[in-house]
Amino acid sequence: MHAQQHKTMIIQKDTIYALSSTPGRSALSVIRITGETAFLIIKKLTRNRIKKIKHQMSIPSFIYNKNNELIDKVVLAFFCSPNSYTGEDLVEITTHGNPIIVDNLFNTLKDLGLRLANPGEFTSRAYQNKKIDLVQAESTLSTINAKSKAGVQSSLSGLVGTLSNKLEKIKKQLVLSLAELEYELDISEHNNSKNVIRAAKKNINTTVFEMEKLIETHNKSSVLVDGARVVITGAPNVGKSTLLNALINNDRAIVTSIPGTTRDTVEALTYFSNYPVLLMDTAGIRETKDKIEKIGIEKAKQEIKKADVVYSIQNDKNTDKNTDKNKTIKIYNKSDLMTKNQILELQTKNPDYLIVSAKNRRGLNKLKLKTVELLNLKTGSSDSLFLSSKRQQTALIKSVEHLKKALTKESLQEIEIIAHNLKQALSEFDWVLGKTTTDDILDNVFSGFCVGK
């Protein structure tokens, strides 16, 4: 999968298994086994009927439990180390999709001494065995979870190593500059400091530009993969919950005439055009002494800060002027209670406001179109690559901070200071690809996977 494969494999001592297909009834189920004794276990399951195993060999066979009772007729697919997904000997068993059959096979594998895999352990072993780097591992998770076609395509680009190769290319530019600086410091017999610093400055500026472009792509990826966070906000009883229900065509949020009914965020996933949208109904913002309602209001304010788009529902007593124009759509709701003259007056007074009736579902198409326009601006980019995780973005931001320190007027006077900042930048950069990543970071990355991946 990755352009630079390593021949040295770290074979894990224990052999693990997991269901890699969707749990429950289906036409077929796929169970994965990986580890040092994977092929030996298959020979036991098949009563030694399979004598010779070849890489990528698929063969139908009967499998049996320890009491020699038939479990199922299956298809076995073999992948030999080091050319499997995990880098170890790996077998995929395709059974009929009956949970009873899967449970019977699981019990048999457990009796034979195998261990049920932890979440993401197959991909974790692939990473440990240098089959993929950490960027590709996170792209794997992104591919599984992506909620839009564009999100899947971008995640697949990261999965096959395109993003990793781009990052490696940027890193090489930094390493080259550092090598030239250290050569001038330690080896060169001629004083060529000014030219070396000038070249390093040019290279660092180019690198910072490329890295900042990548940093910005994570905002696009979060919309395409996880869904755009659209927060509905406003004073109590302006119709926030009714609007959410109308947009998803379902009674997801509780609606009453009592102000302050919603005290926690209520979420619902839907689609506007090709965008996955996570709609969030929040507590009405007002002054209150109620402790629970205060907590809900504080959560609402936090969600507004994190939102990609905000639906700010106004009323005559509450017109929010301090909003981010790049992500806020101002709305007058309850047009069903207004006369034509009142609607006309509002349109004249506030032409940038949308006037809707959540109750009668009027004006909702305009609201969706306006939302898509904002999301197009947010995701509009010629870049085919994006950072698939917040972890990657954070590491690159820290790396850029060190590079900018190297470009300050004071730093550019001394080769040692430039070299020091370059080393710091490269150290942060290695966190992106997983070259210097601690166990707790790795645990956090792989814990988000399903057990069979």
Coordinates of C-alpha atoms in Angstrom, one line a residue:
M1 CA 0.0 0.0 0.0
H2 CA 2.7 2.5 0.9
A3 CA 5.4 3.4 -1.6
Q4 CA 8.2 2.5 0.8
Q5 CA 7.6 -1.1 2.1
H6 CA 9.9 -2.5 4.8
K7 CA 11.0 -6.1 4.7
T8 CA 11.4 -6.5 8.4
M9 CA 8.2 -7.7 10.0
I10 CA 7.3 -7.6 13.7
I11 CA 5.3 -10.9 14.1
Q12 CA 3.0 -10.7 17.1
K13 CA 3.2 -13.7 19.5
D14 CA -0.5 -14.1 19.9
T15 CA -2.9 -14.8 17.1
I16 CA -6.2 -12.8 17.1
Y17 CA -9.5 -13.0 15.4
A18 CA -12.5 -10.7 14.7
L19 CA -15.7 -10.2 12.7
S20 CA -14.8 -7.8 9.8
S21 CA -18.3 -7.6 8.3
T22 CA -21.5 -6.1 9.8
P23 CA -22.8 -8.0 12.8
G24 CA -26.2 -9.6 12.5
R25 CA -27.9 -11.6 9.7
S26 CA -26.7 -11.1 6.2
A27 CA -25.9 -13.2 3.1
L28 CA -22.2 -13.6 4.2
S29 CA -20.0 -12.9 7.2
V30 CA -16.2 -12.4 7.1
I31 CA -14.0 -13.4 10.0
R32 CA -10.3 -12.4 10.0
I33 CA -7.5 -14.2 11.7
T34 CA -3.9 -12.8 11.9
G35 CA -0.8 -13.9 13.7
E36 CA 2.0 -16.5 13.8
T37 CA -0.4 -19.6 14.2
A38 CA -3.1 -18.4 11.8
F39 CA -2.4 -21.1 9.2
L40 CA -2.0 -23.8 11.8
I41 CA -5.4 -22.9 13.2
I42 CA -7.0 -23.3 9.8
K43 CA -5.5 -26.7 9.4
K44 CA -7.1 -27.7 12.7
L45 CA -10.5 -26.3 11.6
T46 CA -10.4 -28.2 8.3
R47 CA -9.1 -31.5 9.8
N48 CA -5.8 -31.1 7.9
R49 CA -7.5 -31.2 4.5
I50 CA -5.5 -28.2 3.3
K51 CA -1.9 -29.4 2.8
K52 CA -0.2 -26.5 0.8
I53 CA -1.0 -22.8 1.4
K54 CA -0.1 -20.1 -1.2
H55 CA -0.4 -16.4 -1.0
Q56 CA -3.8 -15.1 -2.2
M57 CA -5.1 -18.6 -2.5
S58 CA -8.9 -19.0 -2.1
I59 CA -10.4 -22.3 -1.5
P60 CA -13.9 -23.7 -0.4
S61 CA -13.8 -26.0 2.6
F62 CA -15.8 -27.4 5.5
I63 CA -14.7 -26.3 9.0
Y64 CA -15.4 -28.2 12.3
N65 CA -15.3 -27.4 16.0
K66 CA -13.3 -29.3 18.6
N67 CA -15.9 -32.0 18.8
N68 CA -15.6 -32.6 15.1
E69 CA -19.1 -31.1 14.5
L70 CA -19.6 -29.2 11.3
I71 CA -19.6 -25.4 11.7
D72 CA -20.2 -24.4 8.1
K73 CA -19.0 -24.7 4.5
V74 CA -16.8 -21.6 4.0
V75 CA -14.4 -20.0 1.6
L76 CA -10.9 -19.5 3.0
A77 CA -8.6 -16.8 1.6
F78 CA -4.9 -16.9 2.6
F79 CA -2.4 -14.0 2.7
C80 CA 1.2 -14.8 3.6
S81 CA 3.6 -12.7 5.6
P82 CA 4.9 -10.1 4.7
N83 CA 2.4 -9.3 2.0
S84 CA -0.8 -9.3 4.0
Y85 CA -2.7 -6.3 5.4
T86 CA -1.1 -6.8 8.8
G87 CA 2.3 -8.0 7.6
E88 CA 1.6 -11.3 9.3
D89 CA 0.0 -14.6 8.1
L90 CA -3.6 -13.6 7.7
V91 CA -6.7 -15.7 6.8
E92 CA -10.2 -14.4 5.9
I93 CA -13.0 -16.9 6.5
T94 CA -16.3 -16.2 4.6
T95 CA -19.2 -18.0 6.3
H96 CA -22.9 -17.9 5.8
G97 CA -24.2 -14.7 7.5
N98 CA -26.0 -16.4 10.4
P99 CA -25.0 -15.1 13.9
I100 CA -25.3 -18.7 15.2
I101 CA -22.6 -19.8 12.8
V102 CA -20.3 -16.9 13.7
D103 CA -20.7 -17.5 17.4
N104 CA -19.9 -21.2 16.9
L105 CA -16.8 -20.3 15.0
F106 CA -15.8 -17.7 17.6
N107 CA -16.2 -20.2 20.4
T108 CA -14.0 -22.7 18.5
L109 CA -11.3 -20.1 17.9
K110 CA -11.3 -19.2 21.6
D111 CA -11.0 -22.9 22.5
L112 CA -8.0 -23.2 20.2
G113 CA -6.3 -20.4 22.2
L114 CA -6.9 -17.4 20.0
R115 CA -7.8 -14.0 21.4
L116 CA -10.5 -11.6 20.2
A117 CA -8.9 -8.5 18.6
N118 CA -9.0 -5.1 20.3
P119 CA -10.5 -2.2 18.3
G120 CA -8.2 -1.3 15.4
E121 CA -5.7 -4.0 16.2
F122 CA -5.5 -5.3 12.7
T123 CA -4.6 -1.8 11.4
S124 CA -2.3 -1.2 14.4
R125 CA -0.3 -4.3 13.5
A126 CA -0.2 -3.1 9.9
Y127 CA 1.3 0.2 11.3
Q128 CA 3.8 -1.6 13.6
N129 CA 4.9 -3.8 10.7
K130 CA 5.6 -0.7 8.4
K131 CA 2.8 -1.7 6.0
I132 CA 1.3 1.7 6.4
D133 CA 2.2 4.9 8.2
L134 CA 0.0 6.7 10.8
V135 CA -1.4 9.0 8.2
Q136 CA -2.6 6.0 6.1
A137 CA -4.0 4.4 9.3
E138 CA -6.1 7.5 10.0
S139 CA -7.2 7.7 6.4
T140 CA -8.4 4.1 6.8
L141 CA -10.7 5.2 9.6
S142 CA -11.7 8.3 7.7
T143 CA -12.6 6.1 4.6
I144 CA -14.8 3.9 6.8
N145 CA -16.6 6.8 8.5
A146 CA -16.9 9.3 5.6
K147 CA -20.5 10.5 5.2
S148 CA -20.1 11.8 1.6
K149 CA -18.8 10.6 -1.7
A150 CA -16.2 13.4 -1.8
G151 CA -15.1 12.5 1.7
V152 CA -14.6 8.8 0.7
Q153 CA -12.6 9.8 -2.4
S154 CA -10.3 12.1 -0.4
S155 CA -9.9 9.5 2.3
L156 CA -8.9 6.9 -0.2
S157 CA -6.3 9.3 -1.6
G158 CA -4.7 9.4 1.9
L159 CA -5.1 5.6 2.3
V160 CA -3.0 4.8 -0.8
G161 CA -0.2 7.0 0.4
T162 CA -0.7 10.2 -1.7
L163 CA -0.8 12.4 1.4
S164 CA 2.1 10.6 3.0
N165 CA 4.2 11.1 -0.1
K166 CA 3.3 14.8 -0.1
L167 CA 4.3 15.1 3.6
E168 CA 7.6 13.2 3.0
K169 CA 8.4 15.6 0.1
I170 CA 7.9 18.6 2.4
K171 CA 10.0 17.0 5.1
K172 CA 12.9 16.4 2.6
Q173 CA 12.9 20.1 1.8
L174 CA 13.4 20.8 5.5
V175 CA 16.1 18.1 5.9
L176 CA 18.0 19.5 2.9
S177 CA 18.1 23.0 4.4
L178 CA 19.2 21.6 7.8
A179 CA 21.9 19.6 6.2
E180 CA 23.2 22.7 4.3
L181 CA 23.2 24.7 7.5
E182 CA 25.0 22.0 9.6
Y183 CA 27.6 21.6 6.8
E184 CA 28.3 25.3 6.9
L185 CA 28.6 25.1 10.7
D186 CA 30.8 22.0 11.1
I187 CA 32.6 21.2 7.9
S188 CA 32.9 24.0 5.4
E189 CA 36.2 25.8 5.3
H190 CA 34.8 28.8 3.5
N191 CA 32.6 31.5 5.0
N192 CA 29.5 31.1 2.9
S193 CA 27.0 31.9 5.7
K194 CA 25.1 34.6 3.9
N195 CA 24.3 32.4 0.9
V196 CA 23.4 29.4 3.0
I197 CA 21.0 31.5 5.1
R198 CA 19.5 33.1 2.0
A199 CA 18.8 29.7 0.5
A200 CA 17.4 28.4 3.8
K201 CA 15.1 31.4 4.1
K202 CA 13.7 30.8 0.6
N203 CA 13.2 27.1 1.2
I204 CA 11.6 27.6 4.6
N205 CA 9.2 30.2 3.2
T206 CA 8.1 27.8 0.4
T207 CA 7.7 25.0 2.9
V208 CA 5.6 27.2 5.3
F209 CA 3.3 28.1 2.4
E210 CA 2.7 24.5 1.4
M211 CA 2.2 23.4 5.1
E212 CA -0.3 26.2 5.8
K213 CA -2.3 25.1 2.7
L214 CA -2.5 21.6 4.1
I215 CA -3.4 22.9 7.6
E216 CA -6.5 24.6 6.1
T217 CA -7.6 21.4 4.4
H218 CA -8.6 19.8 7.7
N219 CA -11.6 22.2 7.9
K220 CA -12.8 20.9 4.5
S221 CA -12.2 17.3 5.5
S222 CA -14.2 17.5 8.7
V223 CA -17.2 18.7 6.7
L224 CA -16.9 16.0 4.0
V225 CA -16.1 13.1 6.4
D226 CA -17.9 13.9 9.7
G227 CA -20.6 16.2 8.4
A228 CA -21.1 20.0 8.6
R229 CA -22.0 21.1 12.1
V230 CA -25.1 23.3 11.8
V231 CA -26.2 24.8 15.1
I232 CA -29.7 26.3 15.6
T233 CA -29.6 29.1 18.1
G234 CA -31.8 31.9 19.4
A235 CA -33.9 33.0 22.3
P236 CA -36.3 30.5 24.0
N237 CA -39.5 29.7 22.1
V238 CA -38.4 31.1 18.7
G239 CA -39.0 27.7 17.1
K240 CA -35.6 26.1 17.1
S241 CA -36.8 22.6 17.8
T242 CA -39.6 23.0 15.3
L243 CA -37.1 24.0 12.7
L244 CA -34.9 21.0 13.3
N245 CA -37.9 18.6 13.1
A246 CA -39.0 20.2 9.9
L247 CA -35.6 20.0 8.2
I248 CA -35.3 16.3 9.0
N249 CA -39.0 15.6 8.5
N250 CA -39.2 13.8 11.9
D251 CA -40.1 14.7 15.5
R252 CA -36.6 14.4 16.8
A253 CA -36.7 17.4 19.3
I254 CA -39.4 18.0 21.9
V255 CA -41.6 20.9 21.0
T256 CA -43.8 22.8 23.6
S257 CA -45.0 26.3 24.1
I258 CA -43.0 26.5 27.4
P259 CA -39.8 28.5 27.0
G260 CA -36.6 26.7 27.9
T261 CA -37.8 23.2 27.0
T262 CA -34.5 22.3 25.3
R263 CA -31.8 22.1 27.9
D264 CA -29.2 20.0 26.1
T265 CA -28.1 19.7 22.5
V266 CA -30.2 17.5 20.3
E267 CA -28.5 16.2 17.2
A268 CA -29.8 14.8 13.9
L269 CA -27.9 13.8 10.7
T270 CA -29.4 14.7 7.3
Y271 CA -28.2 15.7 3.9
F272 CA -28.4 19.0 2.0
S273 CA -27.5 18.4 -1.6
N274 CA -24.3 16.2 -1.3
Y275 CA -23.3 17.5 2.1
P276 CA -23.8 15.5 5.2
V277 CA -25.2 17.9 7.8
L278 CA -25.3 17.4 11.6
L279 CA -28.2 19.6 12.8
M280 CA -28.0 20.7 16.4
D281 CA -30.9 22.1 18.4
T282 CA -29.6 24.0 21.4
A283 CA -30.9 25.6 24.6
G284 CA -32.5 29.0 24.2
I285 CA -30.0 31.7 25.2
R286 CA -31.4 34.0 27.9
E287 CA -30.7 35.2 31.5
T288 CA -31.8 32.5 33.9
K289 CA -31.3 31.3 37.5
D290 CA -32.1 27.7 36.7
K291 CA -28.8 25.7 37.1
I292 CA -29.6 23.0 34.6
E293 CA -30.7 25.6 32.0
K294 CA -27.5 27.6 32.6
I295 CA -25.5 24.5 31.8
G296 CA -27.5 24.0 28.6
I297 CA -27.0 27.6 27.6
E298 CA -23.2 27.3 28.1
K299 CA -23.1 24.2 26.0
A300 CA -25.1 26.1 23.3
K301 CA -22.4 28.9 23.3
Q302 CA -19.6 26.3 22.9
E303 CA -21.4 24.6 20.0
I304 CA -21.8 28.0 18.2
K305 CA -18.0 28.5 18.4
K306 CA -17.4 25.0 16.9
A307 CA -20.1 25.3 14.2
D308 CA -19.6 25.3 10.5
V309 CA -22.9 27.1 10.0
V310 CA -25.1 28.9 12.5
Y311 CA -28.9 29.4 12.1
S312 CA -29.5 32.4 14.2
I313 CA -33.3 32.7 14.7
Q314 CA -34.3 36.3 15.5
N315 CA -37.3 38.0 17.0
D316 CA -38.3 41.6 17.5
K317 CA -36.8 41.7 20.9
N318 CA -33.6 39.8 20.0
T319 CA -31.7 40.8 16.9
D320 CA -28.2 39.4 17.1
K321 CA -25.8 41.8 15.4
N322 CA -22.5 40.3 16.7
T323 CA -22.4 37.3 14.4
D324 CA -19.8 35.8 12.1
K325 CA -21.1 36.7 8.6
N326 CA -19.0 33.9 7.0
K327 CA -21.0 31.2 8.8
T328 CA -24.2 32.7 10.1
I329 CA -27.7 32.7 8.5
K330 CA -30.1 35.0 10.2
I331 CA -33.7 33.8 10.2
Y332 CA -37.1 35.1 11.1
N333 CA -39.3 32.1 11.9
K334 CA -43.1 31.8 12.4
S335 CA -44.1 33.6 9.2
D336 CA -47.4 31.7 9.5
L337 CA -48.2 34.2 12.3
M338 CA -47.3 37.3 10.2
T339 CA -49.4 39.3 7.8
K340 CA -48.2 40.0 4.3
N341 CA -47.4 43.5 5.3
Q342 CA -45.4 42.4 8.3
I343 CA -43.4 40.0 6.1
L344 CA -42.8 42.8 3.5
E345 CA -41.7 45.2 6.2
L346 CA -39.2 42.7 7.6
Q347 CA -37.8 41.9 4.1
T348 CA -37.3 45.7 3.5
K349 CA -35.8 46.3 6.9
N350 CA -33.5 43.2 6.8
P351 CA -33.0 42.0 3.3
D352 CA -30.3 39.5 4.3
Y353 CA -32.6 37.7 6.6
L354 CA -34.5 34.5 5.6
I355 CA -38.2 34.4 6.5
V356 CA -39.5 30.9 7.1
S357 CA -42.3 29.0 8.8
A358 CA -40.9 25.9 10.4
K359 CA -44.4 24.9 11.3
N360 CA -45.8 25.1 7.8
R361 CA -42.4 24.2 6.2
R362 CA -42.3 27.3 4.1
G363 CA -38.9 28.8 3.1
L364 CA -36.9 25.7 4.0
N365 CA -35.6 25.1 0.5
K366 CA -34.2 28.6 0.5
L367 CA -32.6 27.9 3.8
K368 CA -31.0 24.7 2.5
L369 CA -29.7 26.4 -0.6
K370 CA -28.1 29.2 1.5
T371 CA -26.5 26.6 3.7
V372 CA -25.1 24.8 0.7
E373 CA -23.7 28.1 -0.6
L374 CA -21.8 28.6 2.7
L375 CA -20.5 25.1 2.7
N376 CA -19.3 25.4 -0.9
L377 CA -17.3 28.4 0.2
K378 CA -15.9 26.5 3.1
T379 CA -14.9 23.4 1.1
G380 CA -14.1 25.0 -2.2
S381 CA -10.5 24.2 -3.0
S382 CA -8.4 22.9 -5.8
D383 CA -6.5 20.7 -3.4
S384 CA -7.2 17.0 -3.8
L385 CA -5.5 16.2 -0.5
F386 CA -6.6 17.0 3.0
L387 CA -5.5 16.2 6.5
S388 CA -7.7 13.5 7.8
S389 CA -7.4 14.1 11.6
K390 CA -7.1 17.0 14.1
R391 CA -3.9 15.3 15.4
Q392 CA -2.2 15.8 12.0
Q393 CA -3.4 19.5 11.8
T394 CA -2.1 20.2 15.4
A395 CA 1.3 18.7 14.7
L396 CA 1.7 20.7 11.5
I397 CA 0.6 24.0 13.2
K398 CA 3.3 23.4 15.8
S399 CA 5.9 22.7 13.1
V400 CA 5.0 25.9 11.3
E401 CA 5.4 27.9 14.5
H402 CA 9.0 26.7 14.8
L403 CA 9.7 27.5 11.1
K404 CA 8.3 31.0 11.5
K405 CA 10.6 31.5 14.5
A406 CA 13.5 30.5 12.2
L407 CA 12.4 33.3 9.8
T408 CA 12.5 36.1 12.4
K409 CA 15.0 38.9 11.9
E410 CA 17.0 37.8 15.0
S411 CA 17.1 34.2 14.0
L412 CA 18.3 34.9 10.5
Q413 CA 21.5 36.4 11.9
E414 CA 22.7 33.1 13.3
I415 CA 22.9 29.7 11.6
E416 CA 22.8 27.9 14.9
I417 CA 19.4 29.4 15.8
I418 CA 17.9 28.6 12.3
A419 CA 19.2 25.0 12.6
H420 CA 17.7 24.7 16.1
N421 CA 14.3 25.8 14.9
L422 CA 14.5 23.5 11.9
K423 CA 15.2 20.5 14.2
Q424 CA 12.2 21.4 16.4
A425 CA 10.0 21.7 13.3
L426 CA 11.1 18.3 12.0
S427 CA 10.5 16.8 15.4
E428 CA 6.9 18.0 15.3
F429 CA 6.6 16.9 11.6
D430 CA 7.6 13.3 12.6
W431 CA 4.5 13.2 14.8
V432 CA 2.3 13.5 11.8
L433 CA 3.7 10.4 10.1
G434 CA 4.1 8.5 13.3
K435 CA 7.9 8.3 13.4
T436 CA 8.1 9.5 17.0
T437 CA 4.6 8.9 18.4
T438 CA 4.0 7.8 22.0
D439 CA 1.8 4.8 22.9
D440 CA -1.0 6.9 24.3
I441 CA -1.3 8.7 21.0
L442 CA -1.4 5.4 19.1
D443 CA -4.0 4.0 21.5
N444 CA -6.1 7.1 20.9
V445 CA -5.8 6.7 17.1
F446 CA -6.7 3.0 16.9
S447 CA -9.4 2.9 19.6
G448 CA -11.7 4.7 17.1
F449 CA -11.7 1.7 14.8
C450 CA -14.1 -1.2 14.8
V451 CA -12.8 -4.5 16.2
G452 CA -12.4 -6.2 12.8
K453 CA -10.3 -3.4 11.4

